[in-house]
Amino acid sequence: MSIPKSRLLASLLLQLTIGILLAHGFDYQVSIVAGKNILTGSSPYEGGTIPDDFLDSYGSEIGGPSESTLWVLYLGLAYYLSFGNILVFNIITKLPIIGANLIFAHYALKFWGRRWSDFFLFNPFLLLISTAWGKPDNIAALFLMLSILAIRRPSLTGIFLSLSFMIKFLAPPVLFVTLVYYLTTGVKNAFRYLGIFLLVSSAIFFVPFIVLGWSLSPLLSGLTGFLQPAGGISPFNIFELLFGVSYLPTWAEPLGFIPLIGLGAFFVYVISKPPRDRDTLTRYSLIAMTIIFATRSWTSEQNLIILFPLMLLAFGRIPNPYLWILPLVFMIFNTSLFQLVYPIYPQIIEMLAIFDESWRVPRLAAKFLITLPWLYCLYYSLKSKP
């Protein structure tokens, strides 16, 4: 069974169109600076000054990317192939993202039918947070799904999972859950899986730093603030409403450790009742990601894409449509939906700033109120049956 050519072509044309025209303004600038840094011999994680082609609506100094080295190296290649043209760079960076959506659609049709194939081809929220936004979370999610599908082959699972992490460190609990699974099948399988994962990940991560002379200091300094940001589709966005800050105040910084505590408790459960088949491994991975999304102080909309393949693997469907409808509405009040038009209308950032002068409080209140039913839907979905 294959995707009808008409639907495949329609989705491809749609994604190419929005891929060329749209991109999240801030992340678009971060990617451009990272790609340019690579070609000039600097570390992409150092950030820098935006090119003259951009309006400095976000500030002239841009930080480094949050993605890992495999994706960052691709940004350098995209910048080289685009000859510095920012619109050409935009579509080149979108091609692997579009490809991942099409591969998702292929597997969805193979295992779960046309409805879920169309979900990856045409769902507005999914296309906005992947093809339009320009972040590679869906590529990381695809490799993660492939690692689960290949669970009977420890080496292949290790390779796929390392590729996922070297695109973006999106779902770290899956590494542990998978290791526990392989320990139930024999220590040899566990060593093969973990050894391949560490070997491939280390090579992809460290080789660019050694060969290209990148400094590790920007990454190490960034780790110290990993638990501090507060916002996104997280209940901690209430700090922005109450105190006007998008980070945890000093007195609230211990709250940043809640996800680690929650995962630690869950890992004890995983060890006591280890997964012995793919279905249980998938459900454990989904529970672990739910713990992160429910307790982490910052969750961006594009991070949520990991939920959809995990739910399809666990349940054969996405249990609740509000799991994508509510985040789509959230994007309006988070202004991320409007920031996607930045490549073709950069003045949108200034317009949003003017709008926020009068409507900031109700907008932030809406962000917090939308987050609560979304978390309830996520929790309730875990109780679904395959």
PDB file of C-alpha atoms in Angstrom, residues 48-329:
ATOM      1  CA  GLY A  48      26.788  36.399  16.760  1.00  0.00           C
ATOM      2  CA  THR A  49      25.389  39.383  14.909  1.00  0.00           C
ATOM      3  CA  ILE A  50      22.502  38.973  12.497  1.00  0.00           C
ATOM      4  CA  PRO A  51      23.185  39.574   8.774  1.00  0.00           C
ATOM      5  CA  ASP A  52      22.272  42.923   7.238  1.00  0.00           C
ATOM      6  CA  ASP A  53      19.324  41.290   5.431  1.00  0.00           C
ATOM      7  CA  PHE A  54      17.400  41.019   8.708  1.00  0.00           C
ATOM      8  CA  LEU A  55      15.599  43.609  10.791  1.00  0.00           C
ATOM      9  CA  ASP A  56      16.928  43.456  14.361  1.00  0.00           C
ATOM     10  CA  SER A  57      13.443  43.100  15.875  1.00  0.00           C
ATOM     11  CA  TYR A  58      14.760  40.420  18.226  1.00  0.00           C
ATOM     12  CA  GLY A  59      17.981  42.286  18.963  1.00  0.00           C
ATOM     13  CA  SER A  60      21.148  42.396  16.900  1.00  0.00           C
ATOM     14  CA  GLU A  61      22.995  39.786  18.997  1.00  0.00           C
ATOM     15  CA  ILE A  62      21.749  36.233  18.464  1.00  0.00           C
ATOM     16  CA  GLY A  63      22.566  33.195  20.621  1.00  0.00           C
ATOM     17  CA  GLY A  64      23.512  29.704  19.505  1.00  0.00           C
ATOM     18  CA  PRO A  65      21.122  26.906  18.449  1.00  0.00           C
ATOM     19  CA  SER A  66      19.643  24.311  20.795  1.00  0.00           C
ATOM     20  CA  GLU A  67      20.072  21.459  18.309  1.00  0.00           C
ATOM     21  CA  SER A  68      22.913  18.975  18.315  1.00  0.00           C
ATOM     22  CA  THR A  69      25.851  18.798  15.947  1.00  0.00           C
ATOM     23  CA  LEU A  70      24.310  16.728  13.130  1.00  0.00           C
ATOM     24  CA  TRP A  71      21.628  19.337  12.465  1.00  0.00           C
ATOM     25  CA  VAL A  72      24.003  22.240  13.055  1.00  0.00           C
ATOM     26  CA  LEU A  73      26.400  20.844  10.435  1.00  0.00           C
ATOM     27  CA  TYR A  74      23.468  20.703   8.016  1.00  0.00           C
ATOM     28  CA  LEU A  75      22.818  24.389   8.709  1.00  0.00           C
ATOM     29  CA  GLY A  76      26.380  25.082   7.602  1.00  0.00           C
ATOM     30  CA  LEU A  77      25.824  23.083   4.412  1.00  0.00           C
ATOM     31  CA  ALA A  78      22.546  24.932   3.768  1.00  0.00           C
ATOM     32  CA  TYR A  79      24.257  28.296   4.196  1.00  0.00           C
ATOM     33  CA  TYR A  80      26.992  27.252   1.768  1.00  0.00           C
ATOM     34  CA  LEU A  81      24.494  26.015  -0.857  1.00  0.00           C
ATOM     35  CA  SER A  82      22.350  29.139  -0.515  1.00  0.00           C
ATOM     36  CA  PHE A  83      25.309  31.500  -1.106  1.00  0.00           C
ATOM     37  CA  GLY A  84      24.082  33.470   1.900  1.00  0.00           C
ATOM     38  CA  ASN A  85      20.630  34.154   0.397  1.00  0.00           C
ATOM     39  CA  ILE A  86      18.317  33.950   3.402  1.00  0.00           C
ATOM     40  CA  LEU A  87      15.205  32.810   1.502  1.00  0.00           C
ATOM     41  CA  VAL A  88      17.107  30.067  -0.346  1.00  0.00           C
ATOM     42  CA  PHE A  89      18.643  29.065   2.988  1.00  0.00           C
ATOM     43  CA  ASN A  90      15.123  28.851   4.439  1.00  0.00           C
ATOM     44  CA  ILE A  91      13.844  26.301   1.933  1.00  0.00           C
ATOM     45  CA  ILE A  92      17.047  24.225   1.949  1.00  0.00           C
ATOM     46  CA  THR A  93      16.782  23.805   5.717  1.00  0.00           C
ATOM     47  CA  LYS A  94      13.145  22.760   5.313  1.00  0.00           C
ATOM     48  CA  LEU A  95      13.789  19.907   2.849  1.00  0.00           C
ATOM     49  CA  PRO A  96      14.773  17.277   5.483  1.00  0.00           C
ATOM     50  CA  ILE A  97      11.847  18.420   7.644  1.00  0.00           C
ATOM     51  CA  ILE A  98       9.421  17.962   4.747  1.00  0.00           C
ATOM     52  CA  GLY A  99      11.006  14.592   3.989  1.00  0.00           C
ATOM     53  CA  ALA A 100      10.472  13.463   7.583  1.00  0.00           C
ATOM     54  CA  ASN A 101       6.766  14.323   7.392  1.00  0.00           C
ATOM     55  CA  LEU A 102       6.421  12.311   4.186  1.00  0.00           C
ATOM     56  CA  ILE A 103       8.195   9.319   5.752  1.00  0.00           C
ATOM     57  CA  PHE A 104       5.919   9.591   8.780  1.00  0.00           C
ATOM     58  CA  ALA A 105       2.949   9.523   6.406  1.00  0.00           C
ATOM     59  CA  HIS A 106       4.314   6.373   4.731  1.00  0.00           C
ATOM     60  CA  TYR A 107       4.647   4.502   8.029  1.00  0.00           C
ATOM     61  CA  ALA A 108       1.282   5.781   9.231  1.00  0.00           C
ATOM     62  CA  LEU A 109      -0.408   4.414   6.108  1.00  0.00           C
ATOM     63  CA  LYS A 110       1.431   1.110   6.466  1.00  0.00           C
ATOM     64  CA  PHE A 111       0.497   0.519  10.099  1.00  0.00           C
ATOM     65  CA  TRP A 112      -2.571   2.625  10.903  1.00  0.00           C
ATOM     66  CA  GLY A 113      -4.351   3.569   7.696  1.00  0.00           C
ATOM     67  CA  ARG A 114      -5.067   6.560   5.485  1.00  0.00           C
ATOM     68  CA  ARG A 115      -6.517   8.773   8.222  1.00  0.00           C
ATOM     69  CA  TRP A 116      -3.246   8.953  10.109  1.00  0.00           C
ATOM     70  CA  SER A 117      -1.245   9.172   6.912  1.00  0.00           C
ATOM     71  CA  ASP A 118      -3.212  12.322   6.070  1.00  0.00           C
ATOM     72  CA  PHE A 119      -2.477  13.586   9.577  1.00  0.00           C
ATOM     73  CA  PHE A 120       1.221  13.865   8.742  1.00  0.00           C
ATOM     74  CA  LEU A 121       0.483  15.194   5.270  1.00  0.00           C
ATOM     75  CA  PHE A 122      -2.054  17.914   6.055  1.00  0.00           C
ATOM     76  CA  ASN A 123      -2.588  18.495   9.781  1.00  0.00           C
ATOM     77  CA  PRO A 124      -2.264  22.274  10.277  1.00  0.00           C
ATOM     78  CA  PHE A 125      -0.640  22.155  13.703  1.00  0.00           C
ATOM     79  CA  LEU A 126       1.918  19.549  12.677  1.00  0.00           C
ATOM     80  CA  LEU A 127       2.876  21.423   9.506  1.00  0.00           C
ATOM     81  CA  LEU A 128       3.128  24.739  11.358  1.00  0.00           C
ATOM     82  CA  ILE A 129       5.467  23.408  14.062  1.00  0.00           C
ATOM     83  CA  SER A 130       7.644  21.528  11.578  1.00  0.00           C
ATOM     84  CA  THR A 131       7.677  22.739   7.976  1.00  0.00           C
ATOM     85  CA  ALA A 132       6.682  26.330   8.717  1.00  0.00           C
ATOM     86  CA  TRP A 133       8.635  26.775  11.964  1.00  0.00           C
ATOM     87  CA  GLY A 134      11.886  25.284  10.687  1.00  0.00           C
ATOM     88  CA  LYS A 135      12.965  23.272  13.730  1.00  0.00           C
ATOM     89  CA  PRO A 136      14.048  19.628  13.185  1.00  0.00           C
ATOM     90  CA  ASP A 137      12.039  18.123  16.053  1.00  0.00           C
ATOM     91  CA  ASN A 138      10.068  15.958  13.635  1.00  0.00           C
ATOM     92  CA  ILE A 139      13.322  14.509  12.249  1.00  0.00           C
ATOM     93  CA  ALA A 140      14.463  13.622  15.766  1.00  0.00           C
ATOM     94  CA  ALA A 141      11.014  12.130  16.432  1.00  0.00           C
ATOM     95  CA  LEU A 142      11.209  10.074  13.228  1.00  0.00           C
ATOM     96  CA  PHE A 143      14.546   8.502  14.181  1.00  0.00           C
ATOM     97  CA  LEU A 144      13.150   7.855  17.650  1.00  0.00           C
ATOM     98  CA  MET A 145      10.163   6.030  16.149  1.00  0.00           C
ATOM     99  CA  LEU A 146      12.472   4.009  13.902  1.00  0.00           C
ATOM    100  CA  SER A 147      14.556   3.024  16.939  1.00  0.00           C
ATOM    101  CA  ILE A 148      11.433   1.569  18.560  1.00  0.00           C
ATOM    102  CA  LEU A 149      10.326  -0.201  15.380  1.00  0.00           C
ATOM    103  CA  ALA A 150      13.801  -1.783  15.126  1.00  0.00           C
ATOM    104  CA  ILE A 151      13.766  -2.945  18.759  1.00  0.00           C
ATOM    105  CA  ARG A 152      14.575  -6.559  17.832  1.00  0.00           C
ATOM    106  CA  ARG A 153      17.921  -5.404  16.422  1.00  0.00           C
ATOM    107  CA  PRO A 154      19.915  -3.749  19.245  1.00  0.00           C
ATOM    108  CA  SER A 155      22.606  -2.310  16.979  1.00  0.00           C
ATOM    109  CA  LEU A 156      20.110  -0.682  14.626  1.00  0.00           C
ATOM    110  CA  THR A 157      18.118   0.687  17.547  1.00  0.00           C
ATOM    111  CA  GLY A 158      21.307   2.204  18.960  1.00  0.00           C
ATOM    112  CA  ILE A 159      22.118   3.843  15.620  1.00  0.00           C
ATOM    113  CA  PHE A 160      18.633   5.299  15.140  1.00  0.00           C
ATOM    114  CA  LEU A 161      18.478   6.601  18.708  1.00  0.00           C
ATOM    115  CA  SER A 162      21.895   8.208  18.436  1.00  0.00           C
ATOM    116  CA  LEU A 163      20.858   9.911  15.176  1.00  0.00           C
ATOM    117  CA  SER A 164      17.749  11.209  16.939  1.00  0.00           C
ATOM    118  CA  PHE A 165      19.776  12.646  19.802  1.00  0.00           C
ATOM    119  CA  MET A 166      22.384  14.129  17.475  1.00  0.00           C
ATOM    120  CA  ILE A 167      19.616  16.017  15.683  1.00  0.00           C
ATOM    121  CA  LYS A 168      18.013  17.185  18.923  1.00  0.00           C
ATOM    122  CA  PHE A 169      18.108  15.899  22.482  1.00  0.00           C
ATOM    123  CA  LEU A 170      14.342  15.534  22.445  1.00  0.00           C
ATOM    124  CA  ALA A 171      13.482  12.395  24.396  1.00  0.00           C
ATOM    125  CA  PRO A 172      16.312  11.386  26.762  1.00  0.00           C
ATOM    126  CA  PRO A 173      14.129   9.061  28.930  1.00  0.00           C
ATOM    127  CA  VAL A 174      13.745   6.693  25.980  1.00  0.00           C
ATOM    128  CA  LEU A 175      17.456   5.895  26.209  1.00  0.00           C
ATOM    129  CA  PHE A 176      17.027   4.524  29.731  1.00  0.00           C
ATOM    130  CA  VAL A 177      13.719   2.725  29.087  1.00  0.00           C
ATOM    131  CA  THR A 178      15.224   1.001  26.051  1.00  0.00           C
ATOM    132  CA  LEU A 179      18.286  -0.060  28.028  1.00  0.00           C
ATOM    133  CA  VAL A 180      16.075  -1.657  30.685  1.00  0.00           C
ATOM    134  CA  TYR A 181      14.191  -3.482  27.947  1.00  0.00           C
ATOM    135  CA  TYR A 182      17.397  -4.940  26.511  1.00  0.00           C
ATOM    136  CA  LEU A 183      18.572  -6.021  29.958  1.00  0.00           C
ATOM    137  CA  THR A 184      15.508  -8.293  30.083  1.00  0.00           C
ATOM    138  CA  THR A 185      16.615  -9.939  26.819  1.00  0.00           C
ATOM    139  CA  GLY A 186      20.202 -10.496  27.878  1.00  0.00           C
ATOM    140  CA  VAL A 187      23.241  -8.489  28.935  1.00  0.00           C
ATOM    141  CA  LYS A 188      24.824  -9.031  25.514  1.00  0.00           C
ATOM    142  CA  ASN A 189      21.970  -7.184  23.787  1.00  0.00           C
ATOM    143  CA  ALA A 190      22.150  -4.376  26.321  1.00  0.00           C
ATOM    144  CA  PHE A 191      25.896  -3.911  25.778  1.00  0.00           C
ATOM    145  CA  ARG A 192      25.519  -4.015  22.006  1.00  0.00           C
ATOM    146  CA  TYR A 193      22.745  -1.391  22.074  1.00  0.00           C
ATOM    147  CA  LEU A 194      24.456   0.934  24.538  1.00  0.00           C
ATOM    148  CA  GLY A 195      27.881   0.508  22.956  1.00  0.00           C
ATOM    149  CA  ILE A 196      26.659   1.360  19.459  1.00  0.00           C
ATOM    150  CA  PHE A 197      24.680   4.315  20.801  1.00  0.00           C
ATOM    151  CA  LEU A 198      27.682   5.750  22.656  1.00  0.00           C
ATOM    152  CA  LEU A 199      30.078   5.130  19.765  1.00  0.00           C
ATOM    153  CA  VAL A 200      27.902   6.757  17.087  1.00  0.00           C
ATOM    154  CA  SER A 201      26.804   9.633  19.335  1.00  0.00           C
ATOM    155  CA  SER A 202      30.357  10.391  20.470  1.00  0.00           C
ATOM    156  CA  ALA A 203      31.671  10.377  16.908  1.00  0.00           C
ATOM    157  CA  ILE A 204      28.947  12.677  15.585  1.00  0.00           C
ATOM    158  CA  PHE A 205      29.144  15.022  18.553  1.00  0.00           C
ATOM    159  CA  PHE A 206      32.868  15.367  19.196  1.00  0.00           C
ATOM    160  CA  VAL A 207      34.403  15.095  15.702  1.00  0.00           C
ATOM    161  CA  PRO A 208      33.243  18.584  14.591  1.00  0.00           C
ATOM    162  CA  PHE A 209      34.622  20.118  17.782  1.00  0.00           C
ATOM    163  CA  ILE A 210      37.986  18.413  17.251  1.00  0.00           C
ATOM    164  CA  VAL A 211      38.330  18.753  13.475  1.00  0.00           C
ATOM    165  CA  LEU A 212      36.833  22.242  13.135  1.00  0.00           C
ATOM    166  CA  GLY A 213      38.221  23.569  16.398  1.00  0.00           C
ATOM    167  CA  TRP A 214      34.894  24.528  17.946  1.00  0.00           C
ATOM    168  CA  SER A 215      34.934  25.529  21.586  1.00  0.00           C
ATOM    169  CA  LEU A 216      32.831  23.594  24.088  1.00  0.00           C
ATOM    170  CA  SER A 217      32.508  26.576  26.435  1.00  0.00           C
ATOM    171  CA  PRO A 218      29.291  28.003  24.876  1.00  0.00           C
ATOM    172  CA  LEU A 219      27.577  24.635  25.322  1.00  0.00           C
ATOM    173  CA  LEU A 220      28.842  24.167  28.874  1.00  0.00           C
ATOM    174  CA  SER A 221      27.753  27.655  29.895  1.00  0.00           C
ATOM    175  CA  GLY A 222      24.349  27.024  28.341  1.00  0.00           C
ATOM    176  CA  LEU A 223      23.851  23.919  30.470  1.00  0.00           C
ATOM    177  CA  THR A 224      23.883  26.025  33.636  1.00  0.00           C
ATOM    178  CA  GLY A 225      20.734  27.832  32.501  1.00  0.00           C
ATOM    179  CA  PHE A 226      18.946  24.780  31.137  1.00  0.00           C
ATOM    180  CA  LEU A 227      16.542  24.554  34.087  1.00  0.00           C
ATOM    181  CA  GLN A 228      15.873  28.281  34.407  1.00  0.00           C
ATOM    182  CA  PRO A 229      13.620  29.291  31.464  1.00  0.00           C
ATOM    183  CA  ALA A 230       9.914  29.312  32.328  1.00  0.00           C
ATOM    184  CA  GLY A 231       7.235  29.585  29.673  1.00  0.00           C
ATOM    185  CA  GLY A 232       5.880  27.985  26.554  1.00  0.00           C
ATOM    186  CA  ILE A 233       3.034  25.519  26.868  1.00  0.00           C
ATOM    187  CA  SER A 234       3.952  24.773  30.464  1.00  0.00           C
ATOM    188  CA  PRO A 235       2.104  25.661  33.681  1.00  0.00           C
ATOM    189  CA  PHE A 236       5.226  27.589  34.630  1.00  0.00           C
ATOM    190  CA  ASN A 237       4.261  30.242  32.084  1.00  0.00           C
ATOM    191  CA  ILE A 238       2.306  31.726  34.985  1.00  0.00           C
ATOM    192  CA  PHE A 239       5.575  33.350  36.108  1.00  0.00           C
ATOM    193  CA  GLU A 240       5.422  35.563  33.033  1.00  0.00           C
ATOM    194  CA  LEU A 241       1.864  36.571  33.961  1.00  0.00           C
ATOM    195  CA  LEU A 242       2.556  37.198  37.648  1.00  0.00           C
ATOM    196  CA  PHE A 243       6.099  38.567  37.591  1.00  0.00           C
ATOM    197  CA  GLY A 244       6.717  39.578  33.983  1.00  0.00           C
ATOM    198  CA  VAL A 245       9.704  37.234  33.547  1.00  0.00           C
ATOM    199  CA  SER A 246      10.197  34.203  31.293  1.00  0.00           C
ATOM    200  CA  TYR A 247      12.521  32.430  33.711  1.00  0.00           C
ATOM    201  CA  LEU A 248      12.343  30.994  37.208  1.00  0.00           C
ATOM    202  CA  PRO A 249      13.184  33.625  39.847  1.00  0.00           C
ATOM    203  CA  THR A 250      16.048  32.714  42.173  1.00  0.00           C
ATOM    204  CA  TRP A 251      13.677  31.620  44.934  1.00  0.00           C
ATOM    205  CA  ALA A 252      11.826  29.325  42.492  1.00  0.00           C
ATOM    206  CA  GLU A 253      14.820  27.732  40.780  1.00  0.00           C
ATOM    207  CA  PRO A 254      14.458  24.443  42.740  1.00  0.00           C
ATOM    208  CA  LEU A 255      11.200  23.926  40.799  1.00  0.00           C
ATOM    209  CA  GLY A 256      13.356  23.300  37.741  1.00  0.00           C
ATOM    210  CA  PHE A 257      14.395  19.970  39.246  1.00  0.00           C
ATOM    211  CA  ILE A 258      10.829  18.617  39.390  1.00  0.00           C
ATOM    212  CA  PRO A 259      11.139  16.784  36.015  1.00  0.00           C
ATOM    213  CA  LEU A 260      14.316  15.051  37.210  1.00  0.00           C
ATOM    214  CA  ILE A 261      12.632  13.976  40.438  1.00  0.00           C
ATOM    215  CA  GLY A 262       9.562  12.749  38.570  1.00  0.00           C
ATOM    216  CA  LEU A 263      11.619  10.806  36.054  1.00  0.00           C
ATOM    217  CA  GLY A 264      13.759   9.337  38.831  1.00  0.00           C
ATOM    218  CA  ALA A 265      10.664   7.994  40.572  1.00  0.00           C
ATOM    219  CA  PHE A 266       9.315   6.616  37.289  1.00  0.00           C
ATOM    220  CA  PHE A 267      12.627   4.942  36.458  1.00  0.00           C
ATOM    221  CA  VAL A 268      12.424   3.078  39.764  1.00  0.00           C
ATOM    222  CA  TYR A 269       9.058   1.767  38.603  1.00  0.00           C
ATOM    223  CA  VAL A 270      10.505   0.842  35.185  1.00  0.00           C
ATOM    224  CA  ILE A 271      13.265  -1.166  36.865  1.00  0.00           C
ATOM    225  CA  SER A 272      10.781  -2.938  39.138  1.00  0.00           C
ATOM    226  CA  LYS A 273       8.432  -3.745  36.237  1.00  0.00           C
ATOM    227  CA  PRO A 274      10.679  -3.696  33.154  1.00  0.00           C
ATOM    228  CA  PRO A 275       9.221  -3.576  29.635  1.00  0.00           C
ATOM    229  CA  ARG A 276       9.384  -6.953  27.938  1.00  0.00           C
ATOM    230  CA  ASP A 277       7.805  -6.076  24.599  1.00  0.00           C
ATOM    231  CA  ARG A 278       7.650  -3.165  22.176  1.00  0.00           C
ATOM    232  CA  ASP A 279       4.178  -2.050  23.247  1.00  0.00           C
ATOM    233  CA  THR A 280       5.162  -1.704  26.899  1.00  0.00           C
ATOM    234  CA  LEU A 281       8.402   0.057  25.969  1.00  0.00           C
ATOM    235  CA  THR A 282       6.410   2.546  23.877  1.00  0.00           C
ATOM    236  CA  ARG A 283       3.902   3.216  26.646  1.00  0.00           C
ATOM    237  CA  TYR A 284       6.704   3.715  29.178  1.00  0.00           C
ATOM    238  CA  SER A 285       8.389   6.152  26.778  1.00  0.00           C
ATOM    239  CA  LEU A 286       5.117   8.030  26.384  1.00  0.00           C
ATOM    240  CA  ILE A 287       4.634   8.212  30.166  1.00  0.00           C
ATOM    241  CA  ALA A 288       8.168   9.524  30.608  1.00  0.00           C
ATOM    242  CA  MET A 289       7.598  12.247  28.004  1.00  0.00           C
ATOM    243  CA  THR A 290       4.313  13.160  29.678  1.00  0.00           C
ATOM    244  CA  ILE A 291       6.160  13.624  32.960  1.00  0.00           C
ATOM    245  CA  ILE A 292       8.563  16.001  31.203  1.00  0.00           C
ATOM    246  CA  PHE A 293       5.836  18.014  29.472  1.00  0.00           C
ATOM    247  CA  ALA A 294       3.772  18.244  32.660  1.00  0.00           C
ATOM    248  CA  THR A 295       6.600  19.351  34.945  1.00  0.00           C
ATOM    249  CA  ARG A 296       9.291  21.030  32.844  1.00  0.00           C
ATOM    250  CA  SER A 297       9.453  24.793  33.262  1.00  0.00           C
ATOM    251  CA  TRP A 298       9.644  25.419  29.504  1.00  0.00           C
ATOM    252  CA  THR A 299       8.090  23.478  26.630  1.00  0.00           C
ATOM    253  CA  SER A 300       7.980  24.867  23.099  1.00  0.00           C
ATOM    254  CA  GLU A 301       5.171  23.949  20.748  1.00  0.00           C
ATOM    255  CA  GLN A 302       7.436  22.143  18.284  1.00  0.00           C
ATOM    256  CA  ASN A 303       8.611  19.781  21.064  1.00  0.00           C
ATOM    257  CA  LEU A 304       5.110  18.267  21.209  1.00  0.00           C
ATOM    258  CA  ILE A 305       5.586  16.509  17.889  1.00  0.00           C
ATOM    259  CA  ILE A 306       7.191  13.572  19.715  1.00  0.00           C
ATOM    260  CA  LEU A 307       3.820  12.691  21.230  1.00  0.00           C
ATOM    261  CA  PHE A 308       2.122  11.815  17.955  1.00  0.00           C
ATOM    262  CA  PRO A 309       4.287   8.892  16.746  1.00  0.00           C
ATOM    263  CA  LEU A 310       4.527   7.554  20.314  1.00  0.00           C
ATOM    264  CA  MET A 311       0.735   7.576  20.637  1.00  0.00           C
ATOM    265  CA  LEU A 312       0.279   5.938  17.257  1.00  0.00           C
ATOM    266  CA  LEU A 313       2.727   3.210  18.264  1.00  0.00           C
ATOM    267  CA  ALA A 314       1.098   2.772  21.671  1.00  0.00           C
ATOM    268  CA  PHE A 315      -2.588   3.056  20.789  1.00  0.00           C
ATOM    269  CA  GLY A 316      -2.877   2.828  17.017  1.00  0.00           C
ATOM    270  CA  ARG A 317      -4.367   6.331  17.049  1.00  0.00           C
ATOM    271  CA  ILE A 318      -4.037   9.757  18.604  1.00  0.00           C
ATOM    272  CA  PRO A 319      -6.586   9.462  21.427  1.00  0.00           C
ATOM    273  CA  ASN A 320      -7.763  13.069  21.680  1.00  0.00           C
ATOM    274  CA  PRO A 321      -7.896  15.698  18.895  1.00  0.00           C
ATOM    275  CA  TYR A 322      -7.560  18.445  21.509  1.00  0.00           C
ATOM    276  CA  LEU A 323      -3.942  17.365  21.945  1.00  0.00           C
ATOM    277  CA  TRP A 324      -3.196  19.319  18.762  1.00  0.00           C
ATOM    278  CA  ILE A 325      -6.167  21.731  18.656  1.00  0.00           C
ATOM    279  CA  LEU A 326      -5.357  23.339  22.020  1.00  0.00           C
ATOM    280  CA  PRO A 327      -1.653  23.871  21.193  1.00  0.00           C
ATOM    281  CA  LEU A 328      -2.746  25.373  17.862  1.00  0.00           C
ATOM    282  CA  VAL A 329      -4.889  27.892  19.746  1.00  0.00           C
TER     283      VAL A 329
END
